Coordinates of C-alpha atoms in Angstrom, one line a residue:
X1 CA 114.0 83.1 60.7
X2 CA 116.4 84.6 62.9
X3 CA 117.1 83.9 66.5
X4 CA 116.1 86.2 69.0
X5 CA 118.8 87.6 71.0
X6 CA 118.3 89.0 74.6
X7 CA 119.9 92.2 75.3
X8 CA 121.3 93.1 79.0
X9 CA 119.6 94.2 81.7
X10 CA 118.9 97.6 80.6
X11 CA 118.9 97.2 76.5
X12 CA 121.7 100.4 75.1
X13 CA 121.6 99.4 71.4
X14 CA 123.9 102.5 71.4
X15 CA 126.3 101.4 74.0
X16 CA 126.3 97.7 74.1
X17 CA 128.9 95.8 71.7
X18 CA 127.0 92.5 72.9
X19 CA 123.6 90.3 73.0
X20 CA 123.1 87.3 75.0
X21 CA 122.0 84.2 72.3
X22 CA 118.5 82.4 73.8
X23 CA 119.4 78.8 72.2
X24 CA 122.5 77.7 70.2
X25 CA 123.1 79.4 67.0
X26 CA 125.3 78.0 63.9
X27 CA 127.4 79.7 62.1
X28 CA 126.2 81.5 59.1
X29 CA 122.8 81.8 60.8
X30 CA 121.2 85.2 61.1
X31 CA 120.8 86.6 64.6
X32 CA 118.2 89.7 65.2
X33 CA 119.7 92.4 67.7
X34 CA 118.5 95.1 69.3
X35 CA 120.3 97.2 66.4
X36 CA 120.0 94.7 63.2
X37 CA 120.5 91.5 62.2
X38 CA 123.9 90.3 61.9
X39 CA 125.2 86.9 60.6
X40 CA 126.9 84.2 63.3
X41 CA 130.3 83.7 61.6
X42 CA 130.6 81.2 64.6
X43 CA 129.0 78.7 66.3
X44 CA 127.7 80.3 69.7
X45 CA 126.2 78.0 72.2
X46 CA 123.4 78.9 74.3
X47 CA 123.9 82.1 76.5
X48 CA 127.1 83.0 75.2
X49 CA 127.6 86.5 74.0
X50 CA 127.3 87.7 70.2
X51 CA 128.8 90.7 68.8
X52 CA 126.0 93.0 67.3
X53 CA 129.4 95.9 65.9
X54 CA 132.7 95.6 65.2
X55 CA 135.1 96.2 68.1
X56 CA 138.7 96.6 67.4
X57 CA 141.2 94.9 69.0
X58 CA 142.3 96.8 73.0
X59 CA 139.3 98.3 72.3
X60 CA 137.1 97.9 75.5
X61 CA 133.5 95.7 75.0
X62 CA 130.0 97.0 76.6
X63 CA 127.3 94.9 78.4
X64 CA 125.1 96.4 80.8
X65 CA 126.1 99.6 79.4
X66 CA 129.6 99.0 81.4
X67 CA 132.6 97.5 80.1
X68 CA 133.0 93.7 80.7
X69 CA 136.7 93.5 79.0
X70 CA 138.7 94.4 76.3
X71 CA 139.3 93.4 73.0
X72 CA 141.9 90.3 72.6
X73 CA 142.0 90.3 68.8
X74 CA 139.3 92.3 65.9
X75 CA 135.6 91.3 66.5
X76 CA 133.3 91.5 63.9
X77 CA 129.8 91.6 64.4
X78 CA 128.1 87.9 64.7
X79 CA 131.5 86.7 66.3
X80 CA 131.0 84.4 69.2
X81 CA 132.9 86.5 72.2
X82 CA 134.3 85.0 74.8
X83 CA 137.7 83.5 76.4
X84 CA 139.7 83.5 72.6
X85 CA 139.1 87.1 72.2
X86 CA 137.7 88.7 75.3
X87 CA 139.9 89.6 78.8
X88 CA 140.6 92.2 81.3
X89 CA 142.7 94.8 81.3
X90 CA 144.9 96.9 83.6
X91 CA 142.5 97.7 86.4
X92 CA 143.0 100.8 89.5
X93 CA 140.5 101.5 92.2
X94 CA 141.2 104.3 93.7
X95 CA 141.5 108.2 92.7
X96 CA 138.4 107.9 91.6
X97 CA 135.5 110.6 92.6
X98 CA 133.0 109.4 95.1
X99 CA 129.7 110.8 94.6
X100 CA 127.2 110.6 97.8
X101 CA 124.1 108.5 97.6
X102 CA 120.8 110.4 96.4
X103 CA 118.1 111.2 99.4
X104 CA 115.5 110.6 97.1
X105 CA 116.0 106.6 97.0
X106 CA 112.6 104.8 96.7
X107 CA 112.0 100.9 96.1
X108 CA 110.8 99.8 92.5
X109 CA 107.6 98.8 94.4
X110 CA 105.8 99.1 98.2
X111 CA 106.5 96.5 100.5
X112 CA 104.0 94.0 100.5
X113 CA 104.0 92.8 104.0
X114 CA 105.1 94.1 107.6
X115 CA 105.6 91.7 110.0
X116 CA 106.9 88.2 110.1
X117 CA 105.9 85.1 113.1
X118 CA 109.7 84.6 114.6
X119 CA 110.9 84.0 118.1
X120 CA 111.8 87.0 120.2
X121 CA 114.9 86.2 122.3
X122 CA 115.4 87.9 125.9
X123 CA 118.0 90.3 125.1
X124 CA 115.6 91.8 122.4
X125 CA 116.8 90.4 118.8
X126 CA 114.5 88.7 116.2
X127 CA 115.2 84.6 115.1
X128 CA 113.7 83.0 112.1
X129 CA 115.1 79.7 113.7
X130 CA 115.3 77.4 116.9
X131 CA 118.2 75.7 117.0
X132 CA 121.0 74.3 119.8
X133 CA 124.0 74.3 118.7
X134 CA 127.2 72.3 120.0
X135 CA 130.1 74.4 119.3
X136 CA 133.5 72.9 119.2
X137 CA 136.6 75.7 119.3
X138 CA 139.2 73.3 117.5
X139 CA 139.4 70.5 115.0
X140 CA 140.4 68.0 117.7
X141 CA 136.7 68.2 119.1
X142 CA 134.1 68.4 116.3
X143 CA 134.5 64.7 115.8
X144 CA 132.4 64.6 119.3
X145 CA 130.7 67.6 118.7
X146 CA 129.0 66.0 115.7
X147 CA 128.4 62.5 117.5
X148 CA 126.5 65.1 120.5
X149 CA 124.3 66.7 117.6
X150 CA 124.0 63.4 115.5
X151 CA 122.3 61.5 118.8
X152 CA 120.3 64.6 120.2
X153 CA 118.4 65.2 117.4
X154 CA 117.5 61.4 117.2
X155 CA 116.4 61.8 121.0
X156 CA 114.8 64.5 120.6
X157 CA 112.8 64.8 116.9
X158 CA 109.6 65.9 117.1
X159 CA 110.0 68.6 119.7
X160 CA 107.3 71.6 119.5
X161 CA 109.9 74.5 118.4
X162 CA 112.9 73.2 118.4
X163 CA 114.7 73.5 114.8
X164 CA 117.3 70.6 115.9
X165 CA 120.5 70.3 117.5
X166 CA 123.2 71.3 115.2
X167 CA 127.4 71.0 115.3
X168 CA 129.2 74.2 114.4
X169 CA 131.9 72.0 113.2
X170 CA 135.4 73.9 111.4
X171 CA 138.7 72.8 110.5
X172 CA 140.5 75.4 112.5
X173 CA 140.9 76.3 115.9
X174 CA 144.7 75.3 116.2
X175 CA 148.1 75.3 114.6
X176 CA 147.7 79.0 114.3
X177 CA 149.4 81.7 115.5
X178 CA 147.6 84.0 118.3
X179 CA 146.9 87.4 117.8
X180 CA 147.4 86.8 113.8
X181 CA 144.6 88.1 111.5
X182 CA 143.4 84.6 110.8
X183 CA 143.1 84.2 114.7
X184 CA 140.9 87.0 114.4
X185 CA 138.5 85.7 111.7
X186 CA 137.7 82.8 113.1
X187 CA 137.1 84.0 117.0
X188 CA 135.0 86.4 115.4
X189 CA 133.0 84.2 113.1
X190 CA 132.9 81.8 116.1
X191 CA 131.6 84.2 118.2
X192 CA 128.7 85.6 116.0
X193 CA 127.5 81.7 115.5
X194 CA 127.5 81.3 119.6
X195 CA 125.7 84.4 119.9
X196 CA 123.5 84.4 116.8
X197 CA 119.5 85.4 117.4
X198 CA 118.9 81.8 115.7
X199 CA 120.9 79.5 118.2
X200 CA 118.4 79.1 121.6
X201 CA 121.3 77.7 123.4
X202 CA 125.0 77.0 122.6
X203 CA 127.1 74.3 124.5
X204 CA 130.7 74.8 123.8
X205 CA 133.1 71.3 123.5
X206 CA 137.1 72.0 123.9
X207 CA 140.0 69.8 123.2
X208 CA 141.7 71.1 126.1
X209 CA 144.6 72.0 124.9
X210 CA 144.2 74.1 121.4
X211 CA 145.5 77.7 120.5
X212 CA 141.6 78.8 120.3
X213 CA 141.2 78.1 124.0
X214 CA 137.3 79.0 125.4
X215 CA 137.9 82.4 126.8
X216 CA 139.4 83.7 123.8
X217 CA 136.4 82.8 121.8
X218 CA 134.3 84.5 124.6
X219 CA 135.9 87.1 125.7
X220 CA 138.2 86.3 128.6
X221 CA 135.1 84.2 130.0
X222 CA 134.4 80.9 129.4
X223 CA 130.6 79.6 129.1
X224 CA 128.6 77.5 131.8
X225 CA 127.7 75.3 129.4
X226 CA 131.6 74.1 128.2
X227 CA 132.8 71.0 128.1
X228 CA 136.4 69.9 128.0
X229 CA 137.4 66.7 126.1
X230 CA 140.7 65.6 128.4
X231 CA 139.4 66.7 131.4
X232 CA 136.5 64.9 131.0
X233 CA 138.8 62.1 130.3
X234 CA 137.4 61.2 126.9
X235 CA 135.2 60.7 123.9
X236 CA 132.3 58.5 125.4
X237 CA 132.7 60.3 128.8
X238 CA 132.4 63.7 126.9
X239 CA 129.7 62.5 124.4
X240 CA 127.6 61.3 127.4
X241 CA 127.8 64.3 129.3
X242 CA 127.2 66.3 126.6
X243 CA 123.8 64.6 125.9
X244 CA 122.7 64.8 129.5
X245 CA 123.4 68.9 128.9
X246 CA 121.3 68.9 125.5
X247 CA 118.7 67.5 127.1
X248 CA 118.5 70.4 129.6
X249 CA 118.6 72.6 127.0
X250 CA 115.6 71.2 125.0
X251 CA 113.4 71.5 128.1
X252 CA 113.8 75.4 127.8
X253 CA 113.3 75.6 124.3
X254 CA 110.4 73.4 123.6
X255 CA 108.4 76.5 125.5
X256 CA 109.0 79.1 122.6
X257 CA 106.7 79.8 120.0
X258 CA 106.4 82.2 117.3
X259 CA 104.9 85.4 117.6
X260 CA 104.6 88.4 115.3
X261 CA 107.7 90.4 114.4
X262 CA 108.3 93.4 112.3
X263 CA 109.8 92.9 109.1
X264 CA 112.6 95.3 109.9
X265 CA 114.1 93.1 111.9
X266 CA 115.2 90.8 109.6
X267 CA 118.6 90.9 108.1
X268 CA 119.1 89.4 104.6
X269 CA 122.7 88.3 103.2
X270 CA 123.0 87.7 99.3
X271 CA 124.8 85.0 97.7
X272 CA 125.5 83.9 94.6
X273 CA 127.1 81.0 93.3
X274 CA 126.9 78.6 90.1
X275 CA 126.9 82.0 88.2
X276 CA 125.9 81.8 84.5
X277 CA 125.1 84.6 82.0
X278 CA 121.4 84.6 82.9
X279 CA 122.5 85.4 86.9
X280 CA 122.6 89.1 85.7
X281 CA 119.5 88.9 83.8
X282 CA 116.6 87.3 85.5
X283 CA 118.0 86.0 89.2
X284 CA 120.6 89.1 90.7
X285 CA 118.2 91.9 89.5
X286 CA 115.1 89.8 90.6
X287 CA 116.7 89.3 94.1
X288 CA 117.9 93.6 93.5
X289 CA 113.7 94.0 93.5
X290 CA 113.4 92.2 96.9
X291 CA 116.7 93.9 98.7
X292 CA 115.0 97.1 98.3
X293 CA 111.6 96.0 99.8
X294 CA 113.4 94.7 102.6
X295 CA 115.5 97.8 102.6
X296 CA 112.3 99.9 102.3
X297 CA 110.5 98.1 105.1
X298 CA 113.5 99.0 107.3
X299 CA 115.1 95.5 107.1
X300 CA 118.9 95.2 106.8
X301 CA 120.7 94.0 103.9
X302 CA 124.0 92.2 103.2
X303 CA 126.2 92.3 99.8
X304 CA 129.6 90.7 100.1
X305 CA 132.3 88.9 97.9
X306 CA 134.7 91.3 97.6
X307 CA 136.6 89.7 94.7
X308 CA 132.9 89.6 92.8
X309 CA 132.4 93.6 92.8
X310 CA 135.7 93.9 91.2
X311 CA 135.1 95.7 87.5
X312 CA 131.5 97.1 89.4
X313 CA 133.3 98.3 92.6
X314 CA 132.1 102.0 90.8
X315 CA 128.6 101.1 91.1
X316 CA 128.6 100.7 94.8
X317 CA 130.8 103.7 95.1
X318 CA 128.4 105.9 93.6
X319 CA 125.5 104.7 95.8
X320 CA 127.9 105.1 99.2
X321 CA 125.9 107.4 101.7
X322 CA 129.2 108.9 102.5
X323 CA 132.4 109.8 101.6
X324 CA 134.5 107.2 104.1
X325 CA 132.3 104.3 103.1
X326 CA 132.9 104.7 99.3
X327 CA 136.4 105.3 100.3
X328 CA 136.1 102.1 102.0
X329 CA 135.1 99.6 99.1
X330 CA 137.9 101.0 97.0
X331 CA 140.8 100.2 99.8
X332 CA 139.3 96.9 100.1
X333 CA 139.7 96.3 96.0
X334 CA 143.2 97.3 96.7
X335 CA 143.9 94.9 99.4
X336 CA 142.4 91.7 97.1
X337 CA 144.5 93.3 94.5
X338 CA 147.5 92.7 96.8
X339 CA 146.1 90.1 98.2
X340 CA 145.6 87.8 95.1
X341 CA 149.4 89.0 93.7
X342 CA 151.6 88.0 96.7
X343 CA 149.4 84.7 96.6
X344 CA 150.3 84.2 92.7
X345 CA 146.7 84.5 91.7
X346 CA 144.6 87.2 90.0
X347 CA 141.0 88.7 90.6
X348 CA 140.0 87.9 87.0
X349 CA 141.1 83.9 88.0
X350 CA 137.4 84.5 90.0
X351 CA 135.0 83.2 87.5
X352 CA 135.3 79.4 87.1
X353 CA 135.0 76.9 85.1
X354 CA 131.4 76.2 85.4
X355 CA 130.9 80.4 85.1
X356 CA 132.3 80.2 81.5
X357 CA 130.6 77.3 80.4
X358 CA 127.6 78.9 81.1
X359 CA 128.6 82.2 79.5
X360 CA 130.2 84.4 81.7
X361 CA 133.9 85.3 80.1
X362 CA 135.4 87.8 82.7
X363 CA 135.7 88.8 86.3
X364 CA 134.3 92.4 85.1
X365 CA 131.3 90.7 83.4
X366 CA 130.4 88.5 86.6
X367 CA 131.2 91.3 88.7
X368 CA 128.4 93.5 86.6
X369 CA 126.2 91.2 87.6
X370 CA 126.5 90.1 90.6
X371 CA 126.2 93.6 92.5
X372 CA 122.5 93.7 90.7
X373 CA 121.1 91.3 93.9
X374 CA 121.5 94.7 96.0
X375 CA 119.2 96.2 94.4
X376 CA 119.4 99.9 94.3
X377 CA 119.3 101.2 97.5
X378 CA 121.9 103.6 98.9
X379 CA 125.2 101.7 100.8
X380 CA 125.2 102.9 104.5
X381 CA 128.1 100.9 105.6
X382 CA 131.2 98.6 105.2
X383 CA 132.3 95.9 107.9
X384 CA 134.7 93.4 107.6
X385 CA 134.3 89.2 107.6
X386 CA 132.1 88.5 110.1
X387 CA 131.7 91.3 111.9
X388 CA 128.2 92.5 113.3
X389 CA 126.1 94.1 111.2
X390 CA 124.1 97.0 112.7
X391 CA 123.6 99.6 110.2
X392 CA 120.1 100.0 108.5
X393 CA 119.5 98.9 104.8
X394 CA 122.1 97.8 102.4
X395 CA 125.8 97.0 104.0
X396 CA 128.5 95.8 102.4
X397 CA 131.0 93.0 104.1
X398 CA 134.6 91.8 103.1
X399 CA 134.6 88.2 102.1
X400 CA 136.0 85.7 99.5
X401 CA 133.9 84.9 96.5
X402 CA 134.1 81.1 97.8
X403 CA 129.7 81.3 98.6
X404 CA 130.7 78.7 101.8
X405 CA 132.8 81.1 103.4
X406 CA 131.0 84.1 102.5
X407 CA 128.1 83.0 103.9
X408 CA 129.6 82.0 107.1
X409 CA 131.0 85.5 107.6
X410 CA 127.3 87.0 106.5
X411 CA 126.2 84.5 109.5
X412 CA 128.3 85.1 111.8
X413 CA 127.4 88.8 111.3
X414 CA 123.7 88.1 112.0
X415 CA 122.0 87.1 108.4
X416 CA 119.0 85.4 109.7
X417 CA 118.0 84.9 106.3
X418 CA 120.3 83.9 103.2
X419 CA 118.9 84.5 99.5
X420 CA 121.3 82.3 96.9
X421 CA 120.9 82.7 93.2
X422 CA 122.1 79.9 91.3
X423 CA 122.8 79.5 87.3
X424 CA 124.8 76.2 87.5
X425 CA 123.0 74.9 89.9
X426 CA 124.7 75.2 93.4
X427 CA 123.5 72.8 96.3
X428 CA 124.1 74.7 99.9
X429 CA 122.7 75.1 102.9
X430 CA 123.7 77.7 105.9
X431 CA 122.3 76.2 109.3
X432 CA 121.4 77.9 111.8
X433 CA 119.9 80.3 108.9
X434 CA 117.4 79.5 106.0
X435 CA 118.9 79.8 102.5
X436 CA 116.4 80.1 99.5
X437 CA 117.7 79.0 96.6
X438 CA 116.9 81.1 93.0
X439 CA 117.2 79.9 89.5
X440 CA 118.4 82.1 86.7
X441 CA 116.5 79.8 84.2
X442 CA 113.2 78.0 84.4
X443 CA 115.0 75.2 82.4
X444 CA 117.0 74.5 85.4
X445 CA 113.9 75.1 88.3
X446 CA 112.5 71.7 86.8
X447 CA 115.7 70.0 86.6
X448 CA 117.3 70.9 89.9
X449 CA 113.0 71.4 91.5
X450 CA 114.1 69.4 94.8
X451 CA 116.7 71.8 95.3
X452 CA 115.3 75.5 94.0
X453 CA 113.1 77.6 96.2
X454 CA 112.4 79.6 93.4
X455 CA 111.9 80.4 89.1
X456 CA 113.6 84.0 88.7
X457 CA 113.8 82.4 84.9
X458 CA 111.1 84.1 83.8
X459 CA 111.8 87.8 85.2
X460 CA 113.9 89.1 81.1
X461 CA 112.3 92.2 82.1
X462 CA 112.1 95.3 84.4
X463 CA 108.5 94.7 84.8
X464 CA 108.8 91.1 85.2
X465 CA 111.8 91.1 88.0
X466 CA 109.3 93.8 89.8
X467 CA 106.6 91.7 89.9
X468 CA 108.5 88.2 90.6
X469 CA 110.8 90.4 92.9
X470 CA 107.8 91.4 95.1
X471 CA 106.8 87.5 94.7
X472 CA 110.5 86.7 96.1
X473 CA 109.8 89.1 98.8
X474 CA 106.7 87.1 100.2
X475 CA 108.6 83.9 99.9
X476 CA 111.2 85.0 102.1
X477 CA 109.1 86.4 105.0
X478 CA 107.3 83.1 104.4
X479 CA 110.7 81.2 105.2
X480 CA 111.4 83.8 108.0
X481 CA 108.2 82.7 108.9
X482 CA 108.9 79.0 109.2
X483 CA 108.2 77.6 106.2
X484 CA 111.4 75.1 104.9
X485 CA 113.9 76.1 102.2
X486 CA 114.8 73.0 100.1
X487 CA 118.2 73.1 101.7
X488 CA 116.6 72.9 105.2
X489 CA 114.5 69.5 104.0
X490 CA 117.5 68.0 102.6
X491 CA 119.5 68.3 105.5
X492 CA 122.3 70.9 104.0
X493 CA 123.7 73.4 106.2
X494 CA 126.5 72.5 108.5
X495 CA 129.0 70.7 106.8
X496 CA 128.9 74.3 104.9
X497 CA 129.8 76.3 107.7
X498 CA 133.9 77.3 106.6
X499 CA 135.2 80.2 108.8
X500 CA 138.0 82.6 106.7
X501 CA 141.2 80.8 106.9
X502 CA 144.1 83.2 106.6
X503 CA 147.5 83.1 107.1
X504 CA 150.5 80.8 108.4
X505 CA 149.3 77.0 109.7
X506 CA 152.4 76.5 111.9

């Protein structure tokens, strides 16, 4: 009997020169396509692509009804195609047309719910979380900043409201050059953790003596609540004075509580990491369905990973609600263009080694799919690594494909929410914000269940990643709500926390 095949996303028997196999196939098995059966002339493993034509060699290859590569050598139909005769070819951005966003947008579905219970903060913003953080502005002092965090929450577990203490801890902070673009990124991504709606109160440990100096993380002002290592004159004295501080701190927030909050105020950043050939088919369009009823119920959303929209950057372009912001996603495939060369790398070095063991042969193939998570809604706006994000509905932010760093950049531009969609089966957490985790397969929900928040495996169709999408939807106003992500139980979330590092380390 022959093996079903699953076709993309949207099935284009007359476009796509590729099926996706369900279970392994051996050679001289026959496979049923969308347009025939054909006869494996390979072995194919499990979610690796089979041709269902011939495509001659330079010749480009379809999925998704987009091209994922060219041809390396002849394919014949039932060849196994991936890294021996699949790759990318020359590649430009720009000059391209950029077509305005249709007015007529609407969500696959209505919104299924308005209003979350979060804290309202004096200055007006929405928190899903409580949390204190200790914020060190070097290396030299998150060693103590840590030790503050690791004994507060041990003094004070069990307090009404009060998410836990937390250390923002980085590897940065010094040995930098001021004024430099990687002195930028991180006072900026430093900055948006200090001031995020999630963090109740900050306290602020200094060295004393670093490049990243209080004032410059603040703004030419340095915090009440900063503490500085030497002129303290040392760990214990710092550590204890520290703790006396926290415990201030708690007092205040132990009196919040959650109250009702539209769902418009929440702002949703999408990862995804552990990418296999199923993230474009059940988990990224799934999480698409839930972007837009966020998006639809006014909410804000955040796509990033610059390098991962590379091969799909047209996509976004198409759906830019103006001009300048389309212009602005192809400049910034340009710059990772140049960016990558001068650092004697390439875009298409993205997918990794885990990527194309699960299926997933190209940069342009994983690029396809990862811009699916954003749904469909027009893109209002483009801001660059941790930067705030203001605008309504889907925006789009410069970062690495690395998920740590991303989603410390989505963070430190106000995500208080993250949505991560996993194939592989990527462990993270993203303190002082909730990240729900989402399987591509079922297969790997049971086997990873005390990490996964959610089964996208089941979602092969439109119909299905609208109904589970609205499902996903729920969930996360549920976790905006209070309920914990898996992450959160497990205690992931600050050793994650990885500001951009750019630059010279002088």
């Amino acid at each position: 009997m022959p093996t079903d095949v699953v076709e993309p996303l949207v099935p284009m028997p007359g476009v796509d020169d590729v099926g996706l196999v369900v279970s392994d196939v051996s050679q001289g098995k026959p496979v049923r396509t969308a347009v025939g059966v054909v006869t494996a002339i390979d072995d194919i493993p499990a979610s690796h692509k089979v041709a269902v034509r011939a495509v001659a060699a330079g010749a480009p290859v379809h999925k998704y009804g987009e091209v994922i590569g060219i041809a390396r050598q002849d394919i014949p139909p039932g060849a196994h195609v991936h890294l021996h005769n699949l790759g990318v070819g020359q590649h430009t951005a720009s000059g391209a047309p950029v077509h305005s966003a249709s007015p007529a947008w609407s969500p696959p579905a209505a919104p299924t719910r308005d209003h979350f219970l979060g804290y309202r903060r004096p200055d007006g913003r929405a928190a899903t979380r409580n949390y204190i953080a200790v914020l060190p502005t070097v290396n030299c002092s998150a060693t103590v900043a840590r030790m503050v965090a690791q004994t507060a929450n041990l003094t004070h577990a069990g307090v009404p409201g009060l998410d836990g203490v937390i250390a923002l801890t980085h590897d940065l902070g010094c040995g930098m050059a001021e004024g430099t673009a990687g002195d930028d990124i991180l006072r900026r991504t430093l900055r948006g953790y200090a001031g995020h709606a999630n963090i109740a109160a900050v306290l602020t440990i200094s060295l004393g003596c670093e490049v990243n100096q209080p004032e410059n993380v603040f703004g030419g002002h340095v915090p009440a609540d900063t503490l500085g290592i030497q002129e303290l004159g040392g760990t214990a004295a710092t550590v204890n004075a520290a703790l006396d501080r926290v415990a201030e701190l708690v007092a205040g927030v132990a009196t919040l509580r959650r109250e009702p909050i539209p769902v418009a105020e929440l702002v949703l950043g999408l990862q995804c990491g552990g990418s296999d050939a199923y993230s474009g088919l059940t988990a990224n369009p799934t999480l698409g369905v839930a972007s837009d009823l966020l998006v639809a119920a006014g909410g804000r959303v955040i796509l990033g990973e610059t390098p991962e929209i590379y091969g799909a950057e047209h996509l976004l372009r198409n759906r830019a609600a103006t001009p300048e912001v389309g212009r602005r996603i192809d400049e910034l495939i340009v710059w990772w263009q140049q960016y990558t060369t001068r650092n004697d790398a390439e875009l298409d070095s993205n997918p990794s080694k885990g990527n194309k063991a699960g299926g997933i042969t190209t940069i342009w193939e994983k690029s396809l799919g990862a811009v699916l998570k954003a749904g469909t809604s027009p893109l209002n706006d483009v801001v660059a690594y941790a930067e705030p994000v203001t605008a309504a509905g889907l925006t789009f932010m410069d970062t690495p494909g690395y998920d740590p760093v991303s989603a410390t950049g989505m963070v430190a531009g106000g995500a208080n929410l993250l949505a991560f969609t996993t194939g592989r089966g990527s462990v993270f957490g993203s303190r002082p914000t909730p990240c729900f985790k989402i399987s591509t397969t079922s297969r790997l929900f049971e086997r990873m269940r005390g990490d996964m928040d959610f089964d996208a495996g089941p979602a092969m169709s439109r119909d299905e990643q609208i109904r589970y999408g609205t499902l996903m939807f729920e969930a996360l106003v549920d976790m905006a709500s209070g309920t914990p992500s898996k992450s959160e139980t497990l205690g992931f979330g600050t050793e994650e926390i990885v500001p951009w590092r750019m630059g010279a380390v002088v």
